[in-house]
Amino acid sequence: MIKFLDLQKINAQYETEIHQAIKEVVDSGWYILGKSVTTFEQNFAQYTGAKHCIGVANGLDALILILNGYIELGKLKQGDEIIVPANTFIATILAISKVGCTPVLVEPDEATFLLSEKNLEGHITTKTKAIMPVHLYGQLVDMSVINACAKKHNLLVIEDAAQAHGANDNGNIAGSSGDAAGFSFYPGKNLGALGDGGAITTNDDALAAIVRVLRNYGSEKKYHNKVVGVNSRLDEIQAAILDVKLKYLDRDTEKRRQIAKRYSTEISNPKIQLPQWDFDKKNHVFHLYVIRSNNRPDLQAYLEQNGIQTIVHYPIPPHQQKAYQTLNHLSFPITERIHKEVLSLPISPVMEQEEVDMVIKTLNGYGK
Ligand SMILES: *Cc1c(COP(=O)(O)O)cnc(C)c1O
């Protein structure tokens, strides 16, 4: 069976270094907000090109804390509208509703699955205060377009970069092209911890300062609380592990891109639609390689029978979820079609060439 993602094999690559990193934290006797978190924050800030990085407990919290931070700074308030792609993972939308803002869902560009200019303008009202582009599947949204629109209407730009560690379009790097960005280090992400983890990156000094306080009970000085905060910190152990894996992230991404290139050049079947991307750019880090089929259940069953595990990201669009009954009446034909047709193929830095061969050969034989 070719696994969709072999996490054990991914982490086994770094086994010795990870064990050493964990041992150092254990031996240090300091387990929360210590040296490992500070070091990782510095390294990850540098990696993204952002001025600040603040480690938090997970990717959802990263997004919530950015929004809370802007509320504390008076740049956002409850009831404000935030534009978000309708085809995102639920967490982007959860963050907006958690802080009492209103998610305004818009269709993505069907070719890229991403937010684009033509989908923005018609949705901006006097209540709109922010745009949350999502670098879905690891592909960078065209931030120059988003930033120009934001500038024109005086909006904040908050990137959901949970799937896009290292995506780079000519120096426009995920995490440093908007006002702030949220990252996830969930184990399956391109930079994955051995548990939960997340981070905020930003060039905004005031936002960095307030989220540092918010993640730690709203307290700068122990037992002195200046704002109503939460407990959402990146663990020392996870930070130490992430620091090991960060060194290899670009190499791992290159492996993903090589597999994606093989899929894109060698899969050829009229029943399968391949993702559109530019081989020569580094703006796609292939967290997921997503194909489309108008008979997905049949294709997925066929692949399963032939020993290839696939996953659907995501089967139900947010506006059709039970948790969002107030959005259930809305209709987003592009988003709904995407959710019905997408299928994610196995892709990871530890996939063997023979496995890639097998996936290609099996897909080319589909329906024949
Ligand atoms: C994974 C993910 C998140 C949430 O991250 P967690 O660490 O799981 O909370 C948010 N947005 C997107 C697009 C994601 O893929």
Tab-separated table of C-alpha atoms and ligand atoms in Angstrom:
chain	number	residue	atom	x	y	z
A	1	MET	CA	0.000	0.000	0.000
A	2	ILE	CA	1.335	3.456	-0.875
A	3	LYS	CA	0.415	5.602	2.095
A	4	PHE	CA	-0.987	9.070	1.603
A	5	LEU	CA	1.602	10.404	4.057
A	6	ASP	CA	4.118	8.332	6.020
A	7	LEU	CA	4.809	10.502	9.074
A	8	GLN	CA	6.876	7.864	10.807
A	9	LYS	CA	9.218	7.671	7.835
A	10	ILE	CA	9.422	11.455	7.562
A	11	ASN	CA	10.507	11.850	11.187
A	12	ALA	CA	12.782	8.809	11.114
A	13	GLN	CA	15.054	10.817	8.798
A	14	TYR	CA	15.907	13.075	11.742
A	15	GLU	CA	15.660	10.520	14.535
A	16	THR	CA	19.075	11.086	16.087
A	17	GLU	CA	18.826	14.858	16.035
A	18	ILE	CA	15.251	14.852	17.333
A	19	HIS	CA	16.193	12.571	20.241
A	20	GLN	CA	19.102	14.828	21.076
A	21	ALA	CA	16.904	17.937	20.928
A	22	ILE	CA	14.316	16.360	23.226
A	23	LYS	CA	17.003	15.221	25.652
A	24	GLU	CA	18.395	18.726	25.902
A	25	VAL	CA	14.985	20.117	26.840
A	26	VAL	CA	14.372	17.333	29.351
A	27	ASP	CA	17.791	17.886	30.920
A	28	SER	CA	17.379	21.673	31.013
A	29	GLY	CA	14.555	21.505	33.554
A	30	TRP	CA	12.784	24.436	31.791
A	31	TYR	CA	9.729	23.403	29.778
A	32	ILE	CA	7.592	26.455	28.963
A	33	LEU	CA	8.679	29.627	27.101
A	34	GLY	CA	12.395	29.075	27.376
A	35	LYS	CA	15.436	28.986	25.176
A	36	SER	CA	14.092	26.538	22.563
A	37	VAL	CA	11.015	28.643	21.810
A	38	THR	CA	13.083	31.827	21.575
A	39	THR	CA	15.628	30.195	19.261
A	40	PHE	CA	12.975	28.701	17.019
A	41	GLU	CA	11.068	31.999	16.891
A	42	GLN	CA	14.230	33.772	15.728
A	43	ASN	CA	15.028	31.118	13.137
A	44	PHE	CA	11.503	30.927	11.775
A	45	ALA	CA	11.212	34.729	11.572
A	46	GLN	CA	14.426	34.756	9.574
A	47	TYR	CA	13.203	31.919	7.368
A	48	THR	CA	10.007	33.749	6.431
A	49	GLY	CA	11.650	37.147	6.197
A	50	ALA	CA	9.276	38.552	8.824
A	51	LYS	CA	10.550	40.787	11.615
A	52	HIS	CA	8.790	38.852	14.399
A	53	CYS	CA	7.713	35.281	15.082
A	54	ILE	CA	5.626	34.314	18.093
A	55	GLY	CA	5.177	30.615	18.843
A	56	VAL	CA	1.684	29.533	19.863
A	57	ALA	CA	-0.151	26.289	20.607
A	58	ASN	CA	-1.567	25.571	17.112
A	59	GLY	CA	-2.515	27.114	13.783
A	60	LEU	CA	-6.095	27.939	14.707
A	61	ASP	CA	-4.895	29.840	17.780
A	62	ALA	CA	-2.355	31.690	15.631
A	63	LEU	CA	-5.200	33.086	13.513
A	64	ILE	CA	-7.425	33.796	16.531
A	65	LEU	CA	-4.612	35.589	18.358
A	66	ILE	CA	-3.809	37.779	15.350
A	67	LEU	CA	-7.456	38.865	15.185
A	68	ASN	CA	-7.615	39.334	18.970
A	69	GLY	CA	-4.435	41.344	18.817
A	70	TYR	CA	-5.903	43.679	16.220
A	71	ILE	CA	-9.038	44.010	18.371
A	72	GLU	CA	-6.858	45.003	21.346
A	73	LEU	CA	-5.056	47.519	19.122
A	74	GLY	CA	-8.380	49.022	18.019
A	75	LYS	CA	-7.880	48.048	14.378
A	76	LEU	CA	-10.723	45.520	14.372
A	77	LYS	CA	-13.933	45.197	16.338
A	78	GLN	CA	-16.766	42.713	16.741
A	79	GLY	CA	-19.127	42.783	13.776
A	80	ASP	CA	-16.441	43.791	11.294
A	81	GLU	CA	-16.461	41.866	8.045
A	82	ILE	CA	-13.477	39.803	6.962
A	83	ILE	CA	-13.202	38.445	3.435
A	84	VAL	CA	-12.161	34.810	3.212
A	85	PRO	CA	-12.179	32.192	0.438
A	86	ALA	CA	-15.241	29.929	0.610
A	87	ASN	CA	-13.152	26.811	-0.158
A	88	THR	CA	-10.753	27.015	2.791
A	89	PHE	CA	-10.191	24.579	5.651
A	90	ILE	CA	-12.709	25.341	8.396
A	91	ALA	CA	-10.098	26.812	10.793
A	92	THR	CA	-9.769	30.067	8.820
A	93	ILE	CA	-13.473	30.697	9.267
A	94	LEU	CA	-13.585	29.458	12.866
A	95	ALA	CA	-10.968	32.063	13.803
A	96	ILE	CA	-13.099	34.871	12.367
A	97	SER	CA	-16.276	33.773	14.112
A	98	LYS	CA	-14.483	33.043	17.406
A	99	VAL	CA	-13.537	36.708	17.801
A	100	GLY	CA	-17.019	37.953	16.860
A	101	CYS	CA	-16.199	39.179	13.374
A	102	THR	CA	-18.236	38.188	10.324
A	103	PRO	CA	-16.727	35.884	7.695
A	104	VAL	CA	-17.651	37.035	4.195
A	105	LEU	CA	-17.136	34.020	1.970
A	106	VAL	CA	-16.076	34.540	-1.612
A	107	GLU	CA	-15.467	32.148	-4.483
A	108	PRO	CA	-11.859	31.288	-5.387
A	109	ASP	CA	-10.332	31.338	-8.827
A	110	GLU	CA	-11.245	27.918	-10.185
A	111	ALA	CA	-7.871	27.368	-11.900
A	112	THR	CA	-5.722	27.932	-8.793
A	113	PHE	CA	-8.201	27.303	-5.922
A	114	LEU	CA	-7.032	30.681	-4.555
A	115	LEU	CA	-8.487	34.073	-3.785
A	116	SER	CA	-8.075	36.417	-6.745
A	117	GLU	CA	-8.726	40.030	-7.604
A	118	LYS	CA	-11.933	39.460	-9.513
A	119	ASN	CA	-13.490	37.810	-6.472
A	120	LEU	CA	-12.629	40.612	-4.081
A	121	GLU	CA	-13.926	43.963	-5.206
A	122	GLY	CA	-17.634	43.143	-5.311
A	123	HIS	CA	-17.596	42.044	-1.666
A	124	ILE	CA	-16.017	45.034	0.005
A	125	THR	CA	-18.495	47.082	2.070
A	126	THR	CA	-18.078	49.852	4.631
A	127	LYS	CA	-17.874	47.129	7.283
A	128	THR	CA	-14.998	45.249	5.622
A	129	LYS	CA	-11.833	45.559	7.685
A	130	ALA	CA	-9.604	42.677	6.602
A	131	ILE	CA	-8.847	40.086	3.939
A	132	MET	CA	-7.650	36.608	4.872
A	133	PRO	CA	-6.006	34.973	1.856
A	134	VAL	CA	-5.313	31.248	2.270
A	135	HIS	CA	-2.268	29.765	0.520
A	136	LEU	CA	-4.274	26.619	-0.056
A	137	TYR	CA	-2.493	23.327	-0.790
A	138	GLY	CA	0.816	25.216	-0.441
A	139	GLN	CA	0.429	27.655	-3.327
A	140	LEU	CA	1.038	31.309	-2.664
A	141	VAL	CA	-1.846	33.665	-3.363
A	142	ASP	CA	-0.792	36.563	-5.606
A	143	MET	CA	-0.137	38.893	-2.689
A	144	SER	CA	0.643	41.942	-4.811
A	145	VAL	CA	-2.971	41.910	-5.988
A	146	ILE	CA	-4.371	41.362	-2.478
A	147	ASN	CA	-2.133	44.032	-0.952
A	148	ALA	CA	-3.038	46.578	-3.638
A	149	CYS	CA	-6.733	46.009	-3.010
A	150	ALA	CA	-6.197	46.201	0.764
A	151	LYS	CA	-4.276	49.433	0.446
A	152	LYS	CA	-6.970	50.994	-1.707
A	153	HIS	CA	-9.691	50.159	0.837
A	154	ASN	CA	-7.563	50.457	3.984
A	155	LEU	CA	-7.896	46.786	4.992
A	156	LEU	CA	-5.680	44.472	6.999
A	157	VAL	CA	-4.198	41.442	5.225
A	158	ILE	CA	-3.897	38.331	7.359
A	159	GLU	CA	-2.391	35.311	5.622
A	160	ASP	CA	-3.458	31.804	6.511
A	161	ALA	CA	-0.061	30.251	5.786
A	162	ALA	CA	-0.778	26.949	7.566
A	163	GLN	CA	-0.072	24.943	4.390
A	164	ALA	CA	2.615	27.099	2.813
A	165	HIS	CA	5.857	27.114	4.832
A	166	GLY	CA	8.546	28.433	2.521
A	167	ALA	CA	6.393	29.272	-0.505
A	168	ASN	CA	8.272	32.059	-2.234
A	169	ASP	CA	7.346	34.121	-5.267
A	170	ASN	CA	10.384	36.220	-6.137
A	171	GLY	CA	11.013	37.196	-2.543
A	172	ASN	CA	7.328	37.388	-1.633
A	173	ILE	CA	7.509	34.713	1.052
A	174	ALA	CA	4.516	33.196	2.836
A	175	GLY	CA	4.333	34.866	6.220
A	176	SER	CA	5.914	38.188	5.376
A	177	SER	CA	3.807	39.626	2.578
A	178	GLY	CA	0.759	40.771	4.525
A	179	ASP	CA	0.227	42.453	7.910
A	180	ALA	CA	0.432	39.161	9.787
A	181	ALA	CA	0.345	35.426	9.114
A	182	GLY	CA	-0.705	32.300	10.962
A	183	PHE	CA	1.251	29.042	10.599
A	184	SER	CA	0.418	25.533	11.779
A	185	PHE	CA	2.967	22.887	12.743
A	186	TYR	CA	0.389	20.098	12.953
A	187	PRO	CA	2.339	16.848	12.309
A	188	GLY	CA	1.126	16.476	8.720
A	189	LYS	CA	2.043	20.010	7.660
A	190	ASN	CA	5.225	20.618	5.599
A	191	LEU	CA	6.979	21.727	8.782
A	192	GLY	CA	5.365	19.422	11.312
A	193	ALA	CA	5.908	19.019	15.038
A	194	LEU	CA	5.406	15.762	16.965
A	195	GLY	CA	2.205	17.174	18.386
A	196	ASP	CA	0.411	20.508	18.042
A	197	GLY	CA	2.171	23.794	17.383
A	198	GLY	CA	1.720	27.084	15.577
A	199	ALA	CA	3.225	30.502	15.026
A	200	ILE	CA	2.406	34.054	14.100
A	201	THR	CA	4.747	36.036	11.885
A	202	THR	CA	4.481	39.782	11.367
A	203	ASN	CA	6.430	42.941	10.590
A	204	ASP	CA	4.079	44.911	12.847
A	205	ASP	CA	5.843	45.698	16.164
A	206	ALA	CA	2.636	46.565	18.009
A	207	LEU	CA	0.874	43.390	16.919
A	208	ALA	CA	3.888	41.246	17.845
A	209	ALA	CA	3.975	42.791	21.321
A	210	ILE	CA	0.279	42.291	22.007
A	211	VAL	CA	0.112	38.672	20.786
A	212	ARG	CA	3.146	37.809	22.936
A	213	VAL	CA	1.135	39.008	25.902
A	214	LEU	CA	-2.169	37.483	24.790
A	215	ARG	CA	-0.713	33.968	24.362
A	216	ASN	CA	0.466	33.986	27.975
A	217	TYR	CA	-2.628	34.928	30.046
A	218	GLY	CA	-2.388	38.551	28.941
A	219	SER	CA	0.615	38.904	31.184
A	220	GLU	CA	4.008	40.385	30.465
A	221	LYS	CA	5.171	40.239	34.028
A	222	LYS	CA	4.166	37.118	35.941
A	223	TYR	CA	0.865	37.575	37.846
A	224	HIS	CA	0.293	41.048	36.348
A	225	ASN	CA	-2.405	40.875	33.663
A	226	LYS	CA	-2.852	43.757	31.310
A	227	VAL	CA	-5.341	42.186	28.886
A	228	VAL	CA	-7.686	39.202	28.931
A	229	GLY	CA	-5.396	36.600	27.407
A	230	VAL	CA	-5.339	32.854	26.940
A	231	ASN	CA	-2.867	30.035	27.441
A	232	SER	CA	-1.622	29.263	23.949
A	233	ARG	CA	2.116	28.673	23.959
A	234	LEU	CA	4.410	26.621	21.771
A	235	ASP	CA	6.020	23.882	23.918
A	236	GLU	CA	9.773	23.884	24.441
A	237	ILE	CA	10.013	20.291	23.214
A	238	GLN	CA	8.037	21.006	20.049
A	239	ALA	CA	10.103	24.137	19.372
A	240	ALA	CA	13.335	22.137	19.714
A	241	ILE	CA	12.028	19.497	17.271
A	242	LEU	CA	10.829	22.144	14.809
A	243	ASP	CA	14.235	23.797	14.906
A	244	VAL	CA	15.830	20.512	13.807
A	245	LYS	CA	13.319	20.044	10.982
A	246	LEU	CA	13.468	23.667	9.809
A	247	LYS	CA	17.064	23.123	8.657
A	248	TYR	CA	15.857	20.497	6.184
A	249	LEU	CA	12.629	22.172	5.112
A	250	ASP	CA	13.894	23.557	1.793
A	251	ARG	CA	15.420	20.213	0.859
A	252	ASP	CA	12.156	18.445	1.745
A	253	THR	CA	10.142	20.993	-0.216
A	254	GLU	CA	12.356	20.441	-3.248
A	255	LYS	CA	11.549	16.711	-3.056
A	256	ARG	CA	7.843	17.486	-2.969
A	257	ARG	CA	8.244	19.785	-5.970
A	258	GLN	CA	10.125	17.122	-7.930
A	259	ILE	CA	7.310	14.638	-7.334
A	260	ALA	CA	4.747	17.274	-8.320
A	261	LYS	CA	6.692	17.923	-11.503
A	262	ARG	CA	6.689	14.225	-12.370
A	263	TYR	CA	2.945	13.985	-11.709
A	264	SER	CA	2.284	17.061	-13.832
A	265	THR	CA	4.401	15.935	-16.758
A	266	GLU	CA	3.703	12.193	-16.699
A	267	ILE	CA	0.065	11.821	-15.693
A	268	SER	CA	-2.021	11.947	-18.815
A	269	ASN	CA	-5.619	10.828	-18.720
A	270	PRO	CA	-8.619	12.752	-20.113
A	271	LYS	CA	-10.625	11.678	-17.057
A	272	ILE	CA	-8.236	13.469	-14.679
A	273	GLN	CA	-7.619	17.185	-14.342
A	274	LEU	CA	-4.217	18.246	-13.032
A	275	PRO	CA	-3.464	21.359	-10.967
A	276	GLN	CA	-2.114	24.399	-12.789
A	277	TRP	CA	1.196	25.753	-11.582
A	278	ASP	CA	4.399	27.218	-12.884
A	279	PHE	CA	7.362	24.786	-12.709
A	280	ASP	CA	9.861	27.634	-12.819
A	281	LYS	CA	8.547	29.430	-9.754
A	282	LYS	CA	8.949	28.480	-6.104
A	283	ASN	CA	5.532	29.771	-5.144
A	284	HIS	CA	4.074	26.281	-4.587
A	285	VAL	CA	5.449	24.013	-1.839
A	286	PHE	CA	3.008	21.178	-2.545
A	287	HIS	CA	1.612	20.517	0.876
A	288	LEU	CA	-0.943	18.726	-1.283
A	289	TYR	CA	-1.043	17.645	-4.913
A	290	VAL	CA	-4.705	17.909	-5.787
A	291	ILE	CA	-6.274	16.467	-8.923
A	292	ARG	CA	-9.910	16.664	-10.023
A	293	SER	CA	-12.290	14.100	-11.389
A	294	ASN	CA	-15.986	14.303	-12.172
A	295	ASN	CA	-16.392	10.807	-10.772
A	296	ARG	CA	-14.253	11.058	-7.664
A	297	PRO	CA	-15.772	8.150	-5.686
A	298	ASP	CA	-15.018	5.827	-8.594
A	299	LEU	CA	-11.467	7.122	-9.043
A	300	GLN	CA	-10.719	6.965	-5.316
A	301	ALA	CA	-12.046	3.387	-5.085
A	302	TYR	CA	-9.979	2.385	-8.133
A	303	LEU	CA	-6.810	3.827	-6.567
A	304	GLU	CA	-7.552	2.135	-3.251
A	305	GLN	CA	-8.003	-1.224	-5.032
A	306	ASN	CA	-4.639	-0.665	-6.650
A	307	GLY	CA	-2.916	0.038	-3.353
A	308	ILE	CA	-2.826	3.839	-3.445
A	309	GLN	CA	-4.196	5.791	-0.521
A	310	THR	CA	-5.731	9.215	-1.260
A	311	ILE	CA	-7.587	11.819	0.826
A	312	VAL	CA	-10.213	14.445	0.018
A	313	HIS	CA	-9.343	18.005	1.087
A	314	TYR	CA	-12.123	18.776	1.864
A	315	PRO	CA	-15.383	16.856	1.364
A	316	ILE	CA	-17.814	19.509	2.711
A	317	PRO	CA	-17.405	23.259	2.124
A	318	PRO	CA	-17.609	25.430	5.262
A	319	HIS	CA	-20.902	27.076	4.248
A	320	GLN	CA	-22.569	23.664	4.153
A	321	GLN	CA	-21.325	22.559	7.577
A	322	LYS	CA	-23.783	22.034	10.405
A	323	ALA	CA	-21.724	24.400	12.577
A	324	TYR	CA	-22.508	27.230	10.138
A	325	GLN	CA	-26.269	26.953	9.713
A	326	THR	CA	-26.477	30.712	9.146
A	327	LEU	CA	-24.429	30.197	5.968
A	328	ASN	CA	-26.224	27.058	4.758
A	329	HIS	CA	-28.562	29.006	2.436
A	330	LEU	CA	-25.635	30.475	0.466
A	331	SER	CA	-24.618	29.116	-2.892
A	332	PHE	CA	-21.029	28.976	-4.180
A	333	PRO	CA	-21.046	26.906	-7.371
A	334	ILE	CA	-17.258	26.942	-7.917
A	335	THR	CA	-16.510	26.044	-4.313
A	336	GLU	CA	-19.141	23.304	-4.302
A	337	ARG	CA	-17.771	21.834	-7.529
A	338	ILE	CA	-14.239	21.887	-6.131
A	339	HIS	CA	-15.319	20.081	-2.972
A	340	LYS	CA	-17.077	17.442	-5.061
A	341	GLU	CA	-14.181	16.802	-7.451
A	342	VAL	CA	-10.851	17.191	-5.616
A	343	LEU	CA	-8.630	14.293	-4.631
A	344	SER	CA	-5.183	14.567	-3.007
A	345	LEU	CA	-2.498	12.162	-4.237
A	346	PRO	CA	0.320	10.825	-2.043
A	347	ILE	CA	3.176	13.321	-1.886
A	348	SER	CA	5.958	13.650	0.674
A	349	PRO	CA	9.726	14.059	0.946
A	350	VAL	CA	10.133	10.345	1.697
A	351	MET	CA	8.182	8.905	-1.214
A	352	GLU	CA	10.287	6.538	-3.323
A	353	GLN	CA	10.567	6.994	-7.105
A	354	GLU	CA	9.026	3.521	-7.611
A	355	GLU	CA	5.998	4.664	-5.616
A	356	VAL	CA	5.708	7.777	-7.776
A	357	ASP	CA	6.025	5.539	-10.878
A	358	MET	CA	3.225	3.372	-9.537
A	359	VAL	CA	0.883	6.302	-8.882
A	360	ILE	CA	1.492	7.665	-12.385
A	361	LYS	CA	1.057	4.291	-14.080
A	362	THR	CA	-2.117	3.527	-12.140
A	363	LEU	CA	-3.679	6.899	-12.939
A	364	ASN	CA	-2.770	6.575	-16.602
A	365	GLY	CA	-4.510	3.201	-16.650
A	366	TYR	CA	-7.719	4.502	-15.102
A	367	GLY	CA	-10.817	3.895	-17.232
A	368	LYS	CA	-8.863	1.993	-19.876
B	1	LIG	C1	-4.004	23.086	9.422
B	1	LIG	C2	-4.684	24.352	9.045
B	1	LIG	C3	-5.092	25.293	10.006
B	1	LIG	C4	-5.126	25.016	11.483
B	1	LIG	O1	-3.969	24.571	12.044
B	1	LIG	P1	-4.001	23.660	13.384
B	1	LIG	O2	-2.592	23.664	13.829
B	1	LIG	O3	-4.490	22.312	12.983
B	1	LIG	O4	-4.915	24.349	14.348
B	1	LIG	C5	-5.595	26.494	9.566
B	1	LIG	N1	-5.726	26.766	8.256
B	1	LIG	C6	-5.376	25.893	7.304
B	1	LIG	C7	-5.529	26.265	5.874
B	1	LIG	C8	-4.852	24.650	7.668
B	1	LIG	O5	-4.518	23.772	6.711
